[in-house]
Coordinates of C-alpha atoms in Angstrom, one line a residue:
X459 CA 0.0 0.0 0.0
X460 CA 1.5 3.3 -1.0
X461 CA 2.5 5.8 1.9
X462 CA 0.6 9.2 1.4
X463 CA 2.9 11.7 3.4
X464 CA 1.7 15.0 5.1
X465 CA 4.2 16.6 2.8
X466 CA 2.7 15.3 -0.5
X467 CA -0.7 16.5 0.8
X468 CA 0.2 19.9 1.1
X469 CA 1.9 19.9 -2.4
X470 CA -1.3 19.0 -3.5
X471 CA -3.1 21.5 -2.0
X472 CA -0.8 24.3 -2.6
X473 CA -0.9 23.3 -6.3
X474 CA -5.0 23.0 -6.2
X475 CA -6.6 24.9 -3.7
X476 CA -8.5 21.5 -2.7
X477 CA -9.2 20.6 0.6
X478 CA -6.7 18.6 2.5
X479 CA -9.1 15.2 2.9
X480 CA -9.9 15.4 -0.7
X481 CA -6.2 15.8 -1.5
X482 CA -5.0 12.7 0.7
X483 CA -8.3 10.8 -0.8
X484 CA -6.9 12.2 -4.9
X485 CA -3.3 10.8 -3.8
X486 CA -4.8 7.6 -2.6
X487 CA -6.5 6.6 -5.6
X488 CA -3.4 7.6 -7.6
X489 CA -1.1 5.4 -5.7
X490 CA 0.3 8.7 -4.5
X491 CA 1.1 10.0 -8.4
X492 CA 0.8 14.1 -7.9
X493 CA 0.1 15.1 -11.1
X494 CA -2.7 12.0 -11.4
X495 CA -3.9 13.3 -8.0
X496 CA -4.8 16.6 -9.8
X497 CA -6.7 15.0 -12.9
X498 CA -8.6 13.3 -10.4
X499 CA -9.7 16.2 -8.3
X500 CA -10.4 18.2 -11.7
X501 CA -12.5 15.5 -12.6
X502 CA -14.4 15.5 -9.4
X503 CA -14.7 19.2 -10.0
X504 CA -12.7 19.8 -7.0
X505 CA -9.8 21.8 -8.4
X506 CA -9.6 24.3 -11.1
X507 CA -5.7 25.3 -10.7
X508 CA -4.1 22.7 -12.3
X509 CA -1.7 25.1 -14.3
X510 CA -0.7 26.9 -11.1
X511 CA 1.7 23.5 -10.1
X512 CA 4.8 25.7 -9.7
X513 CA 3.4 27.6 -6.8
X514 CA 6.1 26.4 -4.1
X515 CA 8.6 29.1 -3.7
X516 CA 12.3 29.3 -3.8
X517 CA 14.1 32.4 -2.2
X518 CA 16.5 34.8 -4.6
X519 CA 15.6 37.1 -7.7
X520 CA 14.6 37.6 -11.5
X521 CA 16.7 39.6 -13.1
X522 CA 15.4 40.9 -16.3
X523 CA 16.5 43.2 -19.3
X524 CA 15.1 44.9 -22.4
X525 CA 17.0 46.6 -25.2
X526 CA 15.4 47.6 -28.2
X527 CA 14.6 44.7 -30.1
X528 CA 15.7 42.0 -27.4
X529 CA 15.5 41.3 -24.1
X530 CA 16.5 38.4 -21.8
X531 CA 15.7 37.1 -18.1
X532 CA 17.4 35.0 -15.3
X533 CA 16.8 33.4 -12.0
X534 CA 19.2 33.5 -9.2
X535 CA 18.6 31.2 -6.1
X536 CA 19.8 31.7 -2.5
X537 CA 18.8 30.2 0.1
X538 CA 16.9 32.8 2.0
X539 CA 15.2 36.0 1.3
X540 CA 17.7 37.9 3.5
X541 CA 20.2 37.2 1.1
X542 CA 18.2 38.3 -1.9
X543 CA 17.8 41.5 -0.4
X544 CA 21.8 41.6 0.6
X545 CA 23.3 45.2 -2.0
X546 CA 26.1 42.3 -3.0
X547 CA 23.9 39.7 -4.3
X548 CA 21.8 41.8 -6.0
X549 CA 24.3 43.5 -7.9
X550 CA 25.4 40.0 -9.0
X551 CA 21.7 39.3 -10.2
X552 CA 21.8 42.8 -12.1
X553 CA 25.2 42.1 -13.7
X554 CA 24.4 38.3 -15.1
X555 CA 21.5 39.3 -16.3
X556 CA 23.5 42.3 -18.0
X557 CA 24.9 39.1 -20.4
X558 CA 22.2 37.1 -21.0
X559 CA 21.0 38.6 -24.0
X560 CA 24.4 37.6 -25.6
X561 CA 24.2 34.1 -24.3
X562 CA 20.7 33.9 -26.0
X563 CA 19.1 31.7 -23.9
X564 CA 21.8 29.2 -23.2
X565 CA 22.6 28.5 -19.4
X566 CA 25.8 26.9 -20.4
X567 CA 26.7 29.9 -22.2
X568 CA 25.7 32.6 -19.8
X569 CA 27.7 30.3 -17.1
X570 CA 30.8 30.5 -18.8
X571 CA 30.5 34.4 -19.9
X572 CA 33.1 36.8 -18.4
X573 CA 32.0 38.4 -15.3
X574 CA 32.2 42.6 -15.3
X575 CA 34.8 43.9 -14.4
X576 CA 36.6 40.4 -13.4
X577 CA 38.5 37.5 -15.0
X578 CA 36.4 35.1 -13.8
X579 CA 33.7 33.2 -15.8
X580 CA 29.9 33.8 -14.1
X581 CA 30.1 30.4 -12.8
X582 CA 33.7 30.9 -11.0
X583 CA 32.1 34.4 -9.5
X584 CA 29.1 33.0 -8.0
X585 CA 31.2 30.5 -6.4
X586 CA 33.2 32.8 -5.0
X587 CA 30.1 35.0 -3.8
X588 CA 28.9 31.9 -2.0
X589 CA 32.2 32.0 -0.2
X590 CA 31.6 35.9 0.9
X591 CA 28.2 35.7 2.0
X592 CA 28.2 32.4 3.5
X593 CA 25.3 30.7 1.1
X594 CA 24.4 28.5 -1.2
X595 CA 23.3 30.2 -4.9
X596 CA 23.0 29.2 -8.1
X597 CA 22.2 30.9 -11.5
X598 CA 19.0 28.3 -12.6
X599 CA 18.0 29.4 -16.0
X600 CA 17.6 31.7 -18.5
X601 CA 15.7 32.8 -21.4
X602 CA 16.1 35.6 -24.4
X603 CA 13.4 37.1 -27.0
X604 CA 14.1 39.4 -30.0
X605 CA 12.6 40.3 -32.8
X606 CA 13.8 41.9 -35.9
X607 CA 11.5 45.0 -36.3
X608 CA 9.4 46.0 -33.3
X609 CA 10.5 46.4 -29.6
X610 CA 10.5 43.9 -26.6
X611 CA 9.2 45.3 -23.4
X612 CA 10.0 44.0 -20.1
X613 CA 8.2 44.0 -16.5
X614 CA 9.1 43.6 -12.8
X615 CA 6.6 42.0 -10.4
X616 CA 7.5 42.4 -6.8
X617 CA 10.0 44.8 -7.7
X618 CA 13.1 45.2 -5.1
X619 CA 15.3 47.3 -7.0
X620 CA 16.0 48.0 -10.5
X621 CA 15.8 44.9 -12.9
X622 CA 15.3 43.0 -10.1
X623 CA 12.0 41.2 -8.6
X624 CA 9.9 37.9 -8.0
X625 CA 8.1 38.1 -11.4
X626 CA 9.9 39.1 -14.5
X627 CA 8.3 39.0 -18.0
X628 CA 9.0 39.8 -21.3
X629 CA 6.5 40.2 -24.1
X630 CA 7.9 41.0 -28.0
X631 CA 5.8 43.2 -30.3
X632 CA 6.7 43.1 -34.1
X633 CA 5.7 46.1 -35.8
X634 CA 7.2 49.0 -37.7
X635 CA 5.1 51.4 -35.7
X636 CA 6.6 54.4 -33.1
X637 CA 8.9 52.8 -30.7
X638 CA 8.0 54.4 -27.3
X639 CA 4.6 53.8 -27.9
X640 CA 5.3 50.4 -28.6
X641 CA 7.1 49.6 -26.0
X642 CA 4.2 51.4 -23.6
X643 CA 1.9 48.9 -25.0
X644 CA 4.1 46.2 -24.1
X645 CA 4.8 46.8 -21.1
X646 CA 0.8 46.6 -20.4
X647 CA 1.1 43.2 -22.0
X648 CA 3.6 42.2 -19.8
X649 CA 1.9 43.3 -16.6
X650 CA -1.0 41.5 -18.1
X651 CA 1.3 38.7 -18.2
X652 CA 2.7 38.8 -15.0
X653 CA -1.1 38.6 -13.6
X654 CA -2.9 36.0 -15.7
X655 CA 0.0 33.4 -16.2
X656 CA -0.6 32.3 -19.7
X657 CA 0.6 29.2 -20.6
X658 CA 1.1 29.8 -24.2
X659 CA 0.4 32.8 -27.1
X660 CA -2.5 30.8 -28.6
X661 CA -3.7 27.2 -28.9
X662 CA -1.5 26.3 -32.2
X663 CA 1.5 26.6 -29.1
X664 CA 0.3 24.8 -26.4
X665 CA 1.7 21.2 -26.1
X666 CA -0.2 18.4 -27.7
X667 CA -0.2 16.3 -24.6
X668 CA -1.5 19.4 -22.7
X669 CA -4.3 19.3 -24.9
X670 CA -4.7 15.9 -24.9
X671 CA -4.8 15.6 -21.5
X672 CA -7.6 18.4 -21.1
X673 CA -9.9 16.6 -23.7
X674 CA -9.3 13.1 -21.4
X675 CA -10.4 14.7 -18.5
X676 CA -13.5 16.8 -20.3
X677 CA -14.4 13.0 -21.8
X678 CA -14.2 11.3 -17.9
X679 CA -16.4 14.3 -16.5
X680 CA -18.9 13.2 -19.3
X681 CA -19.2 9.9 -19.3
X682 CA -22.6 8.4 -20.7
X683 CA -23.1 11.4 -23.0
X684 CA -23.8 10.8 -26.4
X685 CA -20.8 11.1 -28.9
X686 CA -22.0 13.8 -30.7
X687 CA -23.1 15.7 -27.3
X688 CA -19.2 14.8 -26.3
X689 CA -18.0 16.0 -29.1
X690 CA -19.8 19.7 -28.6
X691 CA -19.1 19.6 -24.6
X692 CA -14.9 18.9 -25.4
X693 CA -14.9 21.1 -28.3
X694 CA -17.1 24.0 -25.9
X695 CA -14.5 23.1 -22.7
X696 CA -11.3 24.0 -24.8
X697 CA -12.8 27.3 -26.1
X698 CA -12.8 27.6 -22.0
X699 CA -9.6 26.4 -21.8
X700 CA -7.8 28.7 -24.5
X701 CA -9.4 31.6 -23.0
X702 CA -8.0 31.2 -19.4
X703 CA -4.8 29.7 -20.5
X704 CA -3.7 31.3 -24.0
X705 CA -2.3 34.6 -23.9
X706 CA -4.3 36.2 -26.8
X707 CA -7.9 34.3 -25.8
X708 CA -7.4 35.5 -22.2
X709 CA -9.8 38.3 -21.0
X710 CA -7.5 41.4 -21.1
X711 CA -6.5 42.4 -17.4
X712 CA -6.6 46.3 -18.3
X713 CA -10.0 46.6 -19.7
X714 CA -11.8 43.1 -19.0
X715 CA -14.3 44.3 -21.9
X716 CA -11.6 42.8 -24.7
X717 CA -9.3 39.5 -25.2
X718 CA -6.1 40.7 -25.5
X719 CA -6.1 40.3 -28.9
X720 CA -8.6 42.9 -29.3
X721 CA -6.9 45.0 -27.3
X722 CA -3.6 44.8 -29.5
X723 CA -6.0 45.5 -32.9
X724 CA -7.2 48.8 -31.2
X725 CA -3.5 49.9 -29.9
X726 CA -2.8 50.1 -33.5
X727 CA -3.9 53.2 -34.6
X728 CA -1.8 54.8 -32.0
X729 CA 1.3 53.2 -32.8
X730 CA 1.0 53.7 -36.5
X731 CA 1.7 50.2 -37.3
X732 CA 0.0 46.6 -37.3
X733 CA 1.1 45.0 -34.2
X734 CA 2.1 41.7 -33.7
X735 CA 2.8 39.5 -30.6
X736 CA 5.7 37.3 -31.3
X737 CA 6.4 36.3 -27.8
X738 CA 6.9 36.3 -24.3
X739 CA 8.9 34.9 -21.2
X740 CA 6.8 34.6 -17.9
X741 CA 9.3 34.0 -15.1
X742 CA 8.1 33.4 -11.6
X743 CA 10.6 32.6 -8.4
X744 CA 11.2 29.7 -8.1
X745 CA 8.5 27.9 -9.6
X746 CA 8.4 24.1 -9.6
X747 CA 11.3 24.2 -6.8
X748 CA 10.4 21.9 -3.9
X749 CA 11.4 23.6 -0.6
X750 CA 12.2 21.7 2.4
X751 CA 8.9 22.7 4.9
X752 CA 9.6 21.6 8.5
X753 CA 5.7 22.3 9.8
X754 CA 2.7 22.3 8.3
X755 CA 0.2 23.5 11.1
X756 CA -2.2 22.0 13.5
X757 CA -4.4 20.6 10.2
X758 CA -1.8 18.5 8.5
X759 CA -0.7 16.9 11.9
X760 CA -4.0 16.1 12.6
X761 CA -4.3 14.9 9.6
X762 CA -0.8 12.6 9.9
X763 CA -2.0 11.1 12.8
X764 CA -5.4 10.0 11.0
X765 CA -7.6 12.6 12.4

Protein backbone atom coordinates (compact mmCIF):
# COMPACT_ATOMS: atom_id res chain seq x y z
CA UNK A 1 0.00 0.00 0.00
CA UNK A 2 1.49 3.31 -1.00
CA UNK A 3 2.47 5.84 1.93
CA UNK A 4 0.65 9.22 1.41
CA UNK A 5 2.89 11.65 3.40
CA UNK A 6 1.74 15.04 5.13
CA UNK A 7 4.18 16.60 2.76
CA UNK A 8 2.66 15.27 -0.54
CA UNK A 9 -0.72 16.52 0.82
CA UNK A 10 0.22 19.94 1.06
CA UNK A 11 1.88 19.86 -2.39
CA UNK A 12 -1.31 18.99 -3.52
CA UNK A 13 -3.09 21.45 -1.96
CA UNK A 14 -0.75 24.35 -2.61
CA UNK A 15 -0.93 23.28 -6.26
CA UNK A 16 -5.00 22.99 -6.24
CA UNK A 17 -6.64 24.91 -3.71
CA UNK A 18 -8.53 21.52 -2.69
CA UNK A 19 -9.25 20.60 0.60
CA UNK A 20 -6.69 18.60 2.49
CA UNK A 21 -9.12 15.24 2.86
CA UNK A 22 -9.94 15.42 -0.71
CA UNK A 23 -6.21 15.83 -1.47
CA UNK A 24 -4.95 12.74 0.74
CA UNK A 25 -8.29 10.78 -0.77
CA UNK A 26 -6.93 12.18 -4.90
CA UNK A 27 -3.30 10.80 -3.83
CA UNK A 28 -4.78 7.57 -2.60
CA UNK A 29 -6.48 6.57 -5.58
CA UNK A 30 -3.41 7.58 -7.59
CA UNK A 31 -1.08 5.41 -5.73
CA UNK A 32 0.34 8.71 -4.49
CA UNK A 33 1.10 10.02 -8.36
CA UNK A 34 0.76 14.13 -7.89
CA UNK A 35 0.07 15.06 -11.05
CA UNK A 36 -2.73 11.99 -11.35
CA UNK A 37 -3.90 13.29 -7.98
CA UNK A 38 -4.83 16.56 -9.75
CA UNK A 39 -6.69 14.99 -12.91
CA UNK A 40 -8.65 13.30 -10.37
CA UNK A 41 -9.75 16.21 -8.32
CA UNK A 42 -10.37 18.20 -11.68
CA UNK A 43 -12.48 15.48 -12.65
CA UNK A 44 -14.36 15.48 -9.44
CA UNK A 45 -14.74 19.21 -10.01
CA UNK A 46 -12.71 19.81 -6.99
CA UNK A 47 -9.81 21.78 -8.39
CA UNK A 48 -9.65 24.34 -11.11
CA UNK A 49 -5.71 25.29 -10.69
CA UNK A 50 -4.08 22.74 -12.30
CA UNK A 51 -1.68 25.07 -14.32
CA UNK A 52 -0.71 26.92 -11.09
CA UNK A 53 1.72 23.45 -10.11
CA UNK A 54 4.78 25.68 -9.70
CA UNK A 55 3.40 27.58 -6.80
CA UNK A 56 6.14 26.35 -4.09
CA UNK A 57 8.65 29.11 -3.68
CA UNK A 58 12.34 29.35 -3.84
CA UNK A 59 14.10 32.43 -2.15
CA UNK A 60 16.45 34.84 -4.62
CA UNK A 61 15.65 37.13 -7.72
CA UNK A 62 14.59 37.62 -11.50
CA UNK A 63 16.69 39.58 -13.14
CA UNK A 64 15.41 40.86 -16.33
CA UNK A 65 16.52 43.16 -19.31
CA UNK A 66 15.06 44.88 -22.37
CA UNK A 67 16.97 46.59 -25.16
CA UNK A 68 15.42 47.65 -28.21
CA UNK A 69 14.63 44.68 -30.05
CA UNK A 70 15.73 42.04 -27.40
CA UNK A 71 15.47 41.29 -24.06
CA UNK A 72 16.45 38.35 -21.78
CA UNK A 73 15.71 37.10 -18.08
CA UNK A 74 17.39 35.02 -15.29
CA UNK A 75 16.83 33.43 -12.00
CA UNK A 76 19.22 33.50 -9.22
CA UNK A 77 18.59 31.21 -6.13
CA UNK A 78 19.81 31.69 -2.53
CA UNK A 79 18.85 30.17 0.09
CA UNK A 80 16.93 32.83 1.99
CA UNK A 81 15.21 35.99 1.26
CA UNK A 82 17.67 37.90 3.49
CA UNK A 83 20.18 37.23 1.06
CA UNK A 84 18.21 38.35 -1.92
CA UNK A 85 17.84 41.49 -0.37
CA UNK A 86 21.78 41.56 0.58
CA UNK A 87 23.30 45.16 -1.98
CA UNK A 88 26.05 42.31 -2.95
CA UNK A 89 23.86 39.71 -4.30
CA UNK A 90 21.76 41.82 -6.04
CA UNK A 91 24.29 43.49 -7.93
CA UNK A 92 25.37 39.96 -9.02
CA UNK A 93 21.74 39.26 -10.17
CA UNK A 94 21.79 42.84 -12.11
CA UNK A 95 25.20 42.13 -13.70
CA UNK A 96 24.41 38.31 -15.09
CA UNK A 97 21.48 39.26 -16.27
CA UNK A 98 23.50 42.26 -18.04
CA UNK A 99 24.94 39.08 -20.38
CA UNK A 100 22.19 37.12 -20.97
CA UNK A 101 20.97 38.59 -24.00
CA UNK A 102 24.43 37.60 -25.59
CA UNK A 103 24.15 34.14 -24.28
CA UNK A 104 20.71 33.89 -26.00
CA UNK A 105 19.06 31.67 -23.91
CA UNK A 106 21.75 29.23 -23.21
CA UNK A 107 22.58 28.50 -19.41
CA UNK A 108 25.79 26.94 -20.40
CA UNK A 109 26.74 29.89 -22.22
CA UNK A 110 25.73 32.64 -19.83
CA UNK A 111 27.74 30.25 -17.07
CA UNK A 112 30.78 30.55 -18.76
CA UNK A 113 30.51 34.39 -19.92
CA UNK A 114 33.11 36.82 -18.43
CA UNK A 115 31.98 38.39 -15.34
CA UNK A 116 32.16 42.61 -15.26
CA UNK A 117 34.76 43.87 -14.37
CA UNK A 118 36.63 40.40 -13.41
CA UNK A 119 38.55 37.52 -14.96
CA UNK A 120 36.42 35.06 -13.76
CA UNK A 121 33.75 33.23 -15.82
CA UNK A 122 29.92 33.78 -14.13
CA UNK A 123 30.07 30.43 -12.80
CA UNK A 124 33.75 30.94 -10.96
CA UNK A 125 32.05 34.45 -9.50
CA UNK A 126 29.09 33.00 -8.02
CA UNK A 127 31.16 30.52 -6.40
CA UNK A 128 33.18 32.79 -4.98
CA UNK A 129 30.12 35.00 -3.78
CA UNK A 130 28.93 31.92 -1.97
CA UNK A 131 32.20 31.99 -0.18
CA UNK A 132 31.59 35.90 0.86
CA UNK A 133 28.20 35.70 1.96
CA UNK A 134 28.22 32.35 3.52
CA UNK A 135 25.31 30.66 1.13
CA UNK A 136 24.38 28.51 -1.23
CA UNK A 137 23.34 30.23 -4.85
CA UNK A 138 23.01 29.24 -8.07
CA UNK A 139 22.18 30.89 -11.49
CA UNK A 140 19.04 28.31 -12.58
CA UNK A 141 18.04 29.43 -15.97
CA UNK A 142 17.65 31.71 -18.51
CA UNK A 143 15.67 32.76 -21.40
CA UNK A 144 16.14 35.60 -24.43
CA UNK A 145 13.44 37.13 -27.00
CA UNK A 146 14.05 39.36 -30.04
CA UNK A 147 12.59 40.30 -32.78
CA UNK A 148 13.76 41.88 -35.87
CA UNK A 149 11.54 45.03 -36.26
CA UNK A 150 9.41 45.95 -33.30
CA UNK A 151 10.53 46.44 -29.59
CA UNK A 152 10.53 43.88 -26.60
CA UNK A 153 9.15 45.28 -23.41
CA UNK A 154 9.99 43.98 -20.06
CA UNK A 155 8.18 43.97 -16.50
CA UNK A 156 9.11 43.56 -12.77
CA UNK A 157 6.60 42.03 -10.43
CA UNK A 158 7.50 42.45 -6.76
CA UNK A 159 10.01 44.75 -7.72
CA UNK A 160 13.13 45.19 -5.07
CA UNK A 161 15.28 47.25 -7.04
CA UNK A 162 16.00 47.97 -10.47
CA UNK A 163 15.83 44.93 -12.88
CA UNK A 164 15.26 42.96 -10.09
CA UNK A 165 12.00 41.19 -8.56
CA UNK A 166 9.85 37.87 -8.04
CA UNK A 167 8.14 38.05 -11.37
CA UNK A 168 9.88 39.12 -14.46
CA UNK A 169 8.35 39.00 -18.04
CA UNK A 170 8.98 39.81 -21.30
CA UNK A 171 6.52 40.24 -24.11
CA UNK A 172 7.86 41.00 -28.03
CA UNK A 173 5.80 43.18 -30.28
CA UNK A 174 6.72 43.07 -34.12
CA UNK A 175 5.68 46.08 -35.75
CA UNK A 176 7.17 49.05 -37.65
CA UNK A 177 5.10 51.36 -35.68
CA UNK A 178 6.56 54.39 -33.06
CA UNK A 179 8.92 52.77 -30.71
CA UNK A 180 7.99 54.40 -27.33
CA UNK A 181 4.59 53.82 -27.87
CA UNK A 182 5.26 50.38 -28.64
CA UNK A 183 7.15 49.64 -26.00
CA UNK A 184 4.24 51.37 -23.57
CA UNK A 185 1.92 48.91 -24.98
CA UNK A 186 4.12 46.22 -24.13
CA UNK A 187 4.80 46.79 -21.08
CA UNK A 188 0.81 46.65 -20.37
CA UNK A 189 1.06 43.20 -22.05
CA UNK A 190 3.63 42.23 -19.83
CA UNK A 191 1.87 43.34 -16.56
CA UNK A 192 -0.96 41.55 -18.09
CA UNK A 193 1.33 38.65 -18.20
CA UNK A 194 2.68 38.79 -14.97
CA UNK A 195 -1.09 38.59 -13.61
CA UNK A 196 -2.92 36.00 -15.66
CA UNK A 197 0.01 33.37 -16.24
CA UNK A 198 -0.63 32.34 -19.66
CA UNK A 199 0.59 29.20 -20.55
CA UNK A 200 1.11 29.82 -24.15
CA UNK A 201 0.39 32.78 -27.08
CA UNK A 202 -2.49 30.76 -28.56
CA UNK A 203 -3.70 27.24 -28.86
CA UNK A 204 -1.45 26.30 -32.15
CA UNK A 205 1.49 26.56 -29.13
CA UNK A 206 0.29 24.78 -26.40
CA UNK A 207 1.69 21.15 -26.08
CA UNK A 208 -0.18 18.37 -27.72
CA UNK A 209 -0.19 16.31 -24.60
CA UNK A 210 -1.49 19.43 -22.70
CA UNK A 211 -4.30 19.33 -24.89
CA UNK A 212 -4.70 15.91 -24.92
CA UNK A 213 -4.84 15.59 -21.47
CA UNK A 214 -7.57 18.43 -21.15
CA UNK A 215 -9.86 16.56 -23.68
CA UNK A 216 -9.28 13.14 -21.39
CA UNK A 217 -10.41 14.71 -18.51
CA UNK A 218 -13.54 16.78 -20.32
CA UNK A 219 -14.43 13.05 -21.84
CA UNK A 220 -14.18 11.30 -17.89
CA UNK A 221 -16.42 14.27 -16.53
CA UNK A 222 -18.86 13.18 -19.28
CA UNK A 223 -19.16 9.90 -19.28
CA UNK A 224 -22.56 8.43 -20.75
CA UNK A 225 -23.06 11.36 -22.95
CA UNK A 226 -23.81 10.82 -26.41
CA UNK A 227 -20.76 11.07 -28.93
CA UNK A 228 -22.02 13.80 -30.75
CA UNK A 229 -23.12 15.67 -27.30
CA UNK A 230 -19.17 14.79 -26.34
CA UNK A 231 -17.95 15.98 -29.14
CA UNK A 232 -19.77 19.69 -28.62
CA UNK A 233 -19.06 19.62 -24.62
CA UNK A 234 -14.86 18.92 -25.36
CA UNK A 235 -14.92 21.15 -28.31
CA UNK A 236 -17.14 24.01 -25.95
CA UNK A 237 -14.48 23.06 -22.74
CA UNK A 238 -11.28 23.99 -24.81
CA UNK A 239 -12.78 27.27 -26.14
CA UNK A 240 -12.84 27.55 -22.05
CA UNK A 241 -9.62 26.41 -21.78
CA UNK A 242 -7.78 28.69 -24.49
CA UNK A 243 -9.38 31.57 -23.05
CA UNK A 244 -7.98 31.24 -19.38
CA UNK A 245 -4.80 29.67 -20.50
CA UNK A 246 -3.74 31.29 -24.00
CA UNK A 247 -2.35 34.61 -23.88
CA UNK A 248 -4.31 36.24 -26.76
CA UNK A 249 -7.88 34.26 -25.76
CA UNK A 250 -7.44 35.54 -22.22
CA UNK A 251 -9.83 38.28 -21.00
CA UNK A 252 -7.53 41.41 -21.06
CA UNK A 253 -6.53 42.42 -17.37
CA UNK A 254 -6.62 46.31 -18.31
CA UNK A 255 -10.03 46.58 -19.73
CA UNK A 256 -11.83 43.13 -19.03
CA UNK A 257 -14.26 44.29 -21.90
CA UNK A 258 -11.58 42.82 -24.66
CA UNK A 259 -9.31 39.51 -25.18
CA UNK A 260 -6.12 40.69 -25.52
CA UNK A 261 -6.12 40.26 -28.93
CA UNK A 262 -8.57 42.93 -29.34
CA UNK A 263 -6.90 45.01 -27.35
CA UNK A 264 -3.62 44.79 -29.45
CA UNK A 265 -5.99 45.54 -32.85
CA UNK A 266 -7.25 48.83 -31.17
CA UNK A 267 -3.49 49.88 -29.94
CA UNK A 268 -2.83 50.09 -33.48
CA UNK A 269 -3.87 53.17 -34.62
CA UNK A 270 -1.77 54.75 -32.01
CA UNK A 271 1.30 53.20 -32.78
CA UNK A 272 1.05 53.68 -36.52
CA UNK A 273 1.68 50.22 -37.31
CA UNK A 274 0.02 46.59 -37.29
CA UNK A 275 1.13 45.01 -34.17
CA UNK A 276 2.09 41.69 -33.72
CA UNK A 277 2.78 39.45 -30.61
CA UNK A 278 5.70 37.34 -31.34
CA UNK A 279 6.41 36.28 -27.76
CA UNK A 280 6.90 36.34 -24.30
CA UNK A 281 8.90 34.92 -21.20
CA UNK A 282 6.83 34.60 -17.91
CA UNK A 283 9.30 34.03 -15.09
CA UNK A 284 8.09 33.45 -11.58
CA UNK A 285 10.61 32.64 -8.43
CA UNK A 286 11.16 29.72 -8.07
CA UNK A 287 8.53 27.94 -9.64
CA UNK A 288 8.43 24.14 -9.56
CA UNK A 289 11.33 24.23 -6.77
CA UNK A 290 10.40 21.93 -3.90
CA UNK A 291 11.45 23.59 -0.64
CA UNK A 292 12.23 21.65 2.42
CA UNK A 293 8.88 22.71 4.90
CA UNK A 294 9.57 21.58 8.48
CA UNK A 295 5.71 22.27 9.79
CA UNK A 296 2.74 22.29 8.27
CA UNK A 297 0.16 23.46 11.13
CA UNK A 298 -2.22 22.00 13.48
CA UNK A 299 -4.43 20.60 10.24
CA UNK A 300 -1.79 18.45 8.49
CA UNK A 301 -0.68 16.91 11.92
CA UNK A 302 -4.04 16.14 12.61
CA UNK A 303 -4.35 14.93 9.62
CA UNK A 304 -0.77 12.58 9.87
CA UNK A 305 -2.01 11.11 12.84
CA UNK A 306 -5.42 10.01 11.03
CA UNK A 307 -7.56 12.65 12.36
Amino acid sequence: MTTITAADVKKLRDMTGAGMMDCKTALTETGGDIEAAVDWLRTKGLSKAAKKSGRIAADGLIGIVAKGHEGAVVEVNSETDFVARNEQFQTIVRDIASLAPAAKGDLKVLLAATYPGSKNTVEVQLQEAVATIGENMTLRRTSSIAVKEGVVADYIHSRVADGLGKIGVLVALESAGDAPTLFEIGRMIAMHVAAASPIALDVAAVPADVLEREKAILAEKNQGKKPEMLEKIIAGGMKAFAKENCLLEQQYVHDTTKTVAQAVKDAESRAGAPIKVAGYVRYALGEGIDKKEEDFGEEVRKLASGG
